[in-house]
PDB file of C-alpha atoms in Angstrom:
ATOM      1  CA  ASN A 313     -46.838  40.195  62.763  1.00  0.00           C
ATOM      2  CA  LEU A 314     -43.951  38.336  63.709  1.00  0.00           C
ATOM      3  CA  LYS A 315     -46.154  35.500  62.546  1.00  0.00           C
ATOM      4  CA  LYS A 316     -46.834  36.458  59.024  1.00  0.00           C
ATOM      5  CA  TYR A 317     -43.190  36.507  58.981  1.00  0.00           C
ATOM      6  CA  ASN A 318     -42.260  33.417  60.660  1.00  0.00           C
ATOM      7  CA  GLU A 319     -44.862  32.250  57.635  1.00  0.00           C
ATOM      8  CA  LYS A 320     -43.509  33.737  54.423  1.00  0.00           C
ATOM      9  CA  LEU A 321     -39.128  32.813  55.944  1.00  0.00           C
ATOM     10  CA  GLU A 322     -40.590  29.013  56.384  1.00  0.00           C
ATOM     11  CA  GLN A 323     -42.653  29.116  52.596  1.00  0.00           C
ATOM     12  CA  ALA A 324     -39.143  30.818  51.015  1.00  0.00           C
ATOM     13  CA  ILE A 325     -37.204  28.075  53.529  1.00  0.00           C
ATOM     14  CA  ARG A 326     -39.361  25.587  51.908  1.00  0.00           C
ATOM     15  CA  GLU A 327     -38.843  27.592  47.865  1.00  0.00           C
ATOM     16  CA  ARG A 328     -35.076  27.753  48.189  1.00  0.00           C
ATOM     17  CA  THR A 329     -35.280  23.253  49.912  1.00  0.00           C
ATOM     18  CA  HIS A 330     -37.593  22.477  46.926  1.00  0.00           C
ATOM     19  CA  GLU A 331     -35.148  24.265  44.418  1.00  0.00           C
ATOM     20  CA  THR A 332     -32.346  22.929  45.620  1.00  0.00           C
ATOM     21  CA  ILE A 333     -33.589  19.275  45.741  1.00  0.00           C
ATOM     22  CA  LEU A 334     -34.298  19.794  42.063  1.00  0.00           C
ATOM     23  CA  GLN A 335     -31.260  21.673  41.415  1.00  0.00           C
ATOM     24  CA  LYS A 336     -29.376  18.424  43.399  1.00  0.00           C
ATOM     25  CA  GLU A 337     -31.161  16.170  41.391  1.00  0.00           C
ATOM     26  CA  ARG A 338     -30.222  17.816  37.824  1.00  0.00           C
ATOM     27  CA  ILE A 339     -27.110  17.446  38.494  1.00  0.00           C
ATOM     28  CA  GLU A 340     -27.715  14.243  39.086  1.00  0.00           C
ATOM     29  CA  ALA A 341     -28.393  13.087  36.559  1.00  0.00           C
ATOM     30  CA  GLN A 342     -26.706  15.292  33.893  1.00  0.00           C
ATOM     31  CA  HIS A 343     -23.777  13.543  36.242  1.00  0.00           C
ATOM     32  CA  ALA A 344     -25.371  10.310  35.731  1.00  0.00           C
ATOM     33  CA  SER A 345     -25.185  11.234  31.956  1.00  0.00           C
ATOM     34  CA  ILE A 346     -21.258  12.037  32.237  1.00  0.00           C
ATOM     35  CA  MET A 347     -20.202   9.209  33.699  1.00  0.00           C
ATOM     36  CA  LEU A 348     -22.472   6.721  30.775  1.00  0.00           C
ATOM     37  CA  LYS A 349     -20.990   9.094  27.912  1.00  0.00           C
ATOM     38  CA  ASN A 350     -17.076   8.573  30.092  1.00  0.00           C
ATOM     39  CA  GLU A 351     -17.832   5.306  29.931  1.00  0.00           C
ATOM     40  CA  GLU A 352     -18.736   4.902  26.309  1.00  0.00           C
ATOM     41  CA  LEU A 353     -16.257   6.609  25.574  1.00  0.00           C
ATOM     42  CA  ASN A 354     -13.840   4.107  27.830  1.00  0.00           C
ATOM     43  CA  GLU A 355     -15.325   1.722  25.885  1.00  0.00           C
ATOM     44  CA  ALA A 356     -14.506   3.161  22.147  1.00  0.00           C
ATOM     45  CA  ASN A 357     -11.648   3.604  23.723  1.00  0.00           C
ATOM     46  CA  ARG A 358     -10.756   0.621  23.799  1.00  0.00           C
ATOM     47  CA  GLY A 359     -12.708  -1.104  20.752  1.00  0.00           C
ATOM     48  CA  LEU A 360     -10.097   0.467  18.915  1.00  0.00           C
ATOM     49  CA  GLU A 361      -6.750  -0.006  20.656  1.00  0.00           C
ATOM     50  CA  LYS A 362      -7.966  -3.198  19.491  1.00  0.00           C
ATOM     51  CA  ALA A 363      -8.602  -2.543  16.475  1.00  0.00           C
ATOM     52  CA  LYS A 364      -5.319  -0.785  16.233  1.00  0.00           C
ATOM     53  CA  GLU A 365      -3.465  -4.441  17.356  1.00  0.00           C
ATOM     54  CA  ILE A 366      -5.491  -6.203  15.631  1.00  0.00           C
ATOM     55  CA  ALA A 367      -4.624  -3.726  12.563  1.00  0.00           C
ATOM     56  CA  GLU A 368      -1.146  -3.357  13.695  1.00  0.00           C
ATOM     57  CA  GLU A 369      -0.612  -7.671  13.738  1.00  0.00           C
ATOM     58  CA  ALA A 370      -2.619  -7.798  10.060  1.00  0.00           C
ATOM     59  CA  SER A 371       0.218  -6.055   8.996  1.00  0.00           C
ATOM     60  CA  GLU A 372       3.019  -7.472  10.682  1.00  0.00           C
ATOM     61  CA  ALA A 373       1.473 -10.875   9.457  1.00  0.00           C
ATOM     62  CA  GLN A 374       1.453  -9.423   5.458  1.00  0.00           C
ATOM     63  CA  LYS A 375       4.643  -8.112   5.679  1.00  0.00           C
ATOM     64  CA  LYS A 376       6.059 -12.066   7.127  1.00  0.00           C
ATOM     65  CA  PHE A 377       3.928 -14.105   3.753  1.00  0.00           C
ATOM     66  CA  LEU A 378       4.873 -10.893   1.749  1.00  0.00           C
ATOM     67  CA  SER A 379       8.543 -11.781   2.491  1.00  0.00           C
ATOM     68  CA  VAL A 380       8.281 -15.427   3.177  1.00  0.00           C
ATOM     69  CA  MET A 381       6.769 -15.786  -0.835  1.00  0.00           C
ATOM     70  CA  THR A 382       9.287 -13.462  -2.036  1.00  0.00           C
ATOM     71  CA  HIS A 383      12.190 -15.484  -0.790  1.00  0.00           C
ATOM     72  CA  GLU A 384      10.205 -19.052  -1.953  1.00  0.00           C
ATOM     73  CA  LEU A 385       9.786 -17.064  -5.672  1.00  0.00           C
ATOM     74  CA  ARG A 386      13.271 -16.569  -6.156  1.00  0.00           C
ATOM     75  CA  THR A 387      14.565 -19.919  -5.906  1.00  0.00           C
ATOM     76  CA  PRO A 388      12.694 -21.240  -9.299  1.00  0.00           C
ATOM     77  CA  LEU A 389      12.801 -18.453 -10.975  1.00  0.00           C
ATOM     78  CA  ASN A 390      17.406 -17.613 -10.203  1.00  0.00           C
ATOM     79  CA  ALA A 391      17.195 -21.142 -11.755  1.00  0.00           C
ATOM     80  CA  VAL A 392      14.492 -19.995 -15.016  1.00  0.00           C
ATOM     81  CA  ILE A 393      17.785 -17.221 -15.361  1.00  0.00           C
ATOM     82  CA  GLY A 394      20.651 -19.782 -14.821  1.00  0.00           C
ATOM     83  CA  ALA A 395      18.816 -22.432 -17.257  1.00  0.00           C
ATOM     84  CA  ALA A 396      18.285 -19.534 -19.524  1.00  0.00           C
ATOM     85  CA  HIS A 397      21.629 -18.156 -19.466  1.00  0.00           C
ATOM     86  CA  LEU A 398      23.990 -22.235 -19.912  1.00  0.00           C
ATOM     87  CA  LEU A 399      20.857 -22.421 -23.507  1.00  0.00           C
ATOM     88  CA  ILE A 400      22.472 -19.269 -25.126  1.00  0.00           C
ATOM     89  CA  ARG A 401      26.040 -19.955 -24.039  1.00  0.00           C
ATOM     90  CA  ASN A 402      25.141 -23.902 -25.882  1.00  0.00           C
ATOM     91  CA  ASN A 403      25.225 -21.924 -29.104  1.00  0.00           C
ATOM     92  CA  PRO A 404      21.770 -22.067 -30.250  1.00  0.00           C
ATOM     93  CA  ARG A 405      19.475 -21.744 -33.214  1.00  0.00           C
ATOM     94  CA  GLN A 406      18.539 -17.479 -34.111  1.00  0.00           C
ATOM     95  CA  ASP A 407      14.839 -18.599 -33.341  1.00  0.00           C
ATOM     96  CA  GLN A 408      15.894 -19.838 -30.358  1.00  0.00           C
ATOM     97  CA  TYR A 409      18.537 -17.436 -29.007  1.00  0.00           C
ATOM     98  CA  GLU A 410      15.466 -14.740 -29.416  1.00  0.00           C
ATOM     99  CA  GLU A 411      13.452 -16.510 -27.599  1.00  0.00           C
ATOM    100  CA  LEU A 412      15.949 -17.780 -24.807  1.00  0.00           C
ATOM    101  CA  GLN A 413      16.829 -13.792 -24.622  1.00  0.00           C
ATOM    102  CA  ILE A 414      13.172 -12.394 -24.348  1.00  0.00           C
ATOM    103  CA  LEU A 415      12.893 -15.725 -21.627  1.00  0.00           C
ATOM    104  CA  ARG A 416      16.271 -14.159 -19.137  1.00  0.00           C
ATOM    105  CA  PHE A 417      14.834 -10.541 -19.925  1.00  0.00           C
ATOM    106  CA  SER A 418      11.720 -11.732 -18.478  1.00  0.00           C
ATOM    107  CA  ALA A 419      12.913 -13.237 -15.177  1.00  0.00           C
ATOM    108  CA  GLU A 420      15.454 -11.321 -14.680  1.00  0.00           C
ATOM    109  CA  ASN A 421      12.628  -8.669 -14.446  1.00  0.00           C
ATOM    110  CA  LEU A 422      10.751 -10.456 -12.766  1.00  0.00           C
ATOM    111  CA  LEU A 423      13.557 -10.860  -9.736  1.00  0.00           C
ATOM    112  CA  ALA A 424      14.955  -7.553  -9.716  1.00  0.00           C
ATOM    113  CA  LEU A 425      10.797  -6.691  -9.239  1.00  0.00           C
ATOM    114  CA  ILE A 426      10.536  -9.050  -6.792  1.00  0.00           C
ATOM    115  CA  ASN A 427      13.426  -7.729  -4.537  1.00  0.00           C
ATOM    116  CA  ASN A 428      11.567  -4.562  -4.595  1.00  0.00           C
ATOM    117  CA  ILE A 429       9.244  -6.338  -2.454  1.00  0.00           C
ATOM    118  CA  LEU A 430      11.308  -7.825   0.561  1.00  0.00           C
ATOM    119  CA  ASP A 431      11.840  -3.936   1.027  1.00  0.00           C
ATOM    120  CA  PHE A 432       8.586  -3.631   1.224  1.00  0.00           C
ATOM    121  CA  THR A 433       9.478  -1.619   4.318  1.00  0.00           C
ATOM    122  CA  LYS A 434      11.350   0.651   2.966  1.00  0.00           C
ATOM    123  CA  ILE A 435       7.943   1.066   0.439  1.00  0.00           C
ATOM    124  CA  GLU A 436       5.951   1.523   3.255  1.00  0.00           C
ATOM    125  CA  SER A 437       7.976   4.531   4.531  1.00  0.00           C
ATOM    126  CA  GLY A 438       8.105   6.013   1.847  1.00  0.00           C
ATOM    127  CA  LYS A 439      12.178   5.539   1.519  1.00  0.00           C
ATOM    128  CA  VAL A 440      12.342   4.341  -2.196  1.00  0.00           C
ATOM    129  CA  SER A 441      14.492   5.668  -3.694  1.00  0.00           C
ATOM    130  CA  LEU A 442      15.235   6.203  -7.885  1.00  0.00           C
ATOM    131  CA  GLU A 443      18.496   4.292  -9.023  1.00  0.00           C
ATOM    132  CA  LYS A 444      20.232   6.435 -11.491  1.00  0.00           C
ATOM    133  CA  ILE A 445      22.721   4.190 -13.500  1.00  0.00           C
ATOM    134  CA  ASP A 446      23.839   4.349 -17.241  1.00  0.00           C
ATOM    135  CA  PHE A 447      21.317   2.236 -19.845  1.00  0.00           C
ATOM    136  CA  ASN A 448      20.833   1.290 -23.228  1.00  0.00           C
ATOM    137  CA  LEU A 449      17.474   2.349 -23.418  1.00  0.00           C
ATOM    138  CA  ARG A 450      17.558   1.540 -26.552  1.00  0.00           C
ATOM    139  CA  ASN A 451      18.088  -2.047 -25.854  1.00  0.00           C
ATOM    140  CA  LEU A 452      15.652  -2.225 -23.062  1.00  0.00           C
ATOM    141  CA  VAL A 453      12.599  -0.841 -24.726  1.00  0.00           C
ATOM    142  CA  GLU A 454      13.790  -3.430 -27.750  1.00  0.00           C
ATOM    143  CA  GLU A 455      13.460  -6.117 -25.155  1.00  0.00           C
ATOM    144  CA  ILE A 456      10.499  -5.116 -23.854  1.00  0.00           C
ATOM    145  CA  VAL A 457       8.785  -5.293 -26.939  1.00  0.00           C
ATOM    146  CA  ALA A 458       9.581  -8.610 -27.961  1.00  0.00           C
ATOM    147  CA  ALA A 459       9.110  -9.959 -24.614  1.00  0.00           C
ATOM    148  CA  MET A 460       5.411  -8.371 -25.581  1.00  0.00           C
ATOM    149  CA  LYS A 461       5.588  -9.520 -29.236  1.00  0.00           C
ATOM    150  CA  ILE A 462       4.300 -12.908 -27.877  1.00  0.00           C
ATOM    151  CA  ARG A 463       1.119 -11.650 -26.685  1.00  0.00           C
ATOM    152  CA  ALA A 464       0.671  -9.163 -29.380  1.00  0.00           C
ATOM    153  CA  LYS A 465       1.016 -12.430 -31.354  1.00  0.00           C
ATOM    154  CA  GLU A 466      -1.983 -14.375 -29.334  1.00  0.00           C
ATOM    155  CA  LYS A 467      -4.419 -11.280 -29.925  1.00  0.00           C
ATOM    156  CA  ASN A 468      -3.577 -10.911 -33.712  1.00  0.00           C
ATOM    157  CA  ILE A 469      -2.117  -7.606 -33.265  1.00  0.00           C
ATOM    158  CA  THR A 470       0.895  -6.010 -35.340  1.00  0.00           C
ATOM    159  CA  LEU A 471       3.497  -4.591 -32.561  1.00  0.00           C
ATOM    160  CA  GLY A 472       6.196  -2.309 -33.382  1.00  0.00           C
ATOM    161  CA  CYS A 473       8.938  -0.602 -32.025  1.00  0.00           C
ATOM    162  CA  GLN A 474      10.319   3.177 -34.190  1.00  0.00           C
ATOM    163  CA  LEU A 475      13.475   4.679 -31.868  1.00  0.00           C
ATOM    164  CA  ASP A 476      14.935   7.878 -32.650  1.00  0.00           C
ATOM    165  CA  GLN A 477      18.059   7.768 -34.286  1.00  0.00           C
ATOM    166  CA  ARG A 478      19.312  10.702 -32.214  1.00  0.00           C
ATOM    167  CA  LEU A 479      18.488   9.158 -28.910  1.00  0.00           C
ATOM    168  CA  PRO A 480      22.214   8.277 -27.081  1.00  0.00           C
ATOM    169  CA  ASP A 481      23.841   4.767 -26.755  1.00  0.00           C
ATOM    170  CA  THR A 482      23.698   5.120 -22.922  1.00  0.00           C
ATOM    171  CA  VAL A 483      21.375   7.371 -20.781  1.00  0.00           C
ATOM    172  CA  ILE A 484      20.957   7.847 -17.492  1.00  0.00           C
ATOM    173  CA  GLY A 485      18.225   6.581 -14.782  1.00  0.00           C
ATOM    174  CA  ASP A 486      16.601   3.605 -13.147  1.00  0.00           C
ATOM    175  CA  PRO A 487      15.957   1.009 -15.586  1.00  0.00           C
ATOM    176  CA  LEU A 488      13.959  -1.345 -13.170  1.00  0.00           C
ATOM    177  CA  ARG A 489      11.290   0.942 -13.048  1.00  0.00           C
ATOM    178  CA  LEU A 490      10.942   2.373 -16.378  1.00  0.00           C
ATOM    179  CA  SER A 491      10.555  -0.411 -17.283  1.00  0.00           C
ATOM    180  CA  GLN A 492       8.191  -0.961 -15.522  1.00  0.00           C
ATOM    181  CA  ILE A 493       6.466   1.519 -16.466  1.00  0.00           C
ATOM    182  CA  ILE A 494       6.840   0.934 -20.691  1.00  0.00           C
ATOM    183  CA  ASN A 495       4.983  -2.674 -19.573  1.00  0.00           C
ATOM    184  CA  ASN A 496       2.722  -1.418 -17.715  1.00  0.00           C
ATOM    185  CA  LEU A 497       1.574   1.140 -20.839  1.00  0.00           C
ATOM    186  CA  MET A 498       2.243  -1.193 -23.384  1.00  0.00           C
ATOM    187  CA  GLY A 499      -0.096  -4.143 -21.473  1.00  0.00           C
ATOM    188  CA  ASN A 500      -2.316  -2.282 -21.018  1.00  0.00           C
ATOM    189  CA  ALA A 501      -2.231  -1.228 -24.449  1.00  0.00           C
ATOM    190  CA  LEU A 502      -2.144  -4.928 -25.518  1.00  0.00           C
ATOM    191  CA  LYS A 503      -5.307  -5.265 -23.570  1.00  0.00           C
ATOM    192  CA  PHE A 504      -7.844  -3.215 -24.766  1.00  0.00           C
ATOM    193  CA  THR A 505      -6.751  -2.881 -28.459  1.00  0.00           C
TER     194      THR A 505
END
């Protein structure tokens, strides 16, 4: 009886040892798989870090480029504005006066846009604020229409402007942003007419 019992015990020990070995192999395989996935994750993280560094460098390069270019654009644009003011003061003919006013208005508008680009960090961080200043809306609209008439004429389009007579002489707001909106709307209207 003792012999049978010993044989059964040895058999149970062999089976348990075999199961333990199999379980150990499964655990080692799972461990190897986890280590491989961990290495893949680390590699992916390194790739993400590198991509982030590249994106930050590209963003910084873009900011520097915009800053340099806007500064470079301001110099000749200021010269154009100055020349327009000088020519206007020299008593030009009426047709020249109107064209010089269009030139001056367009150049000043462009300069204002360039100045906004200089403050690119405000745009990126969402801190662009609207001005609240007094301005003549009628004059603003009429100057934009006058500037657009050249494009309209090139496309053989008649462009007119009708303003409500009840419109006050002065309103409070952001004339630059409003002129951007009106310019975009009128530009699209001319483009697609």
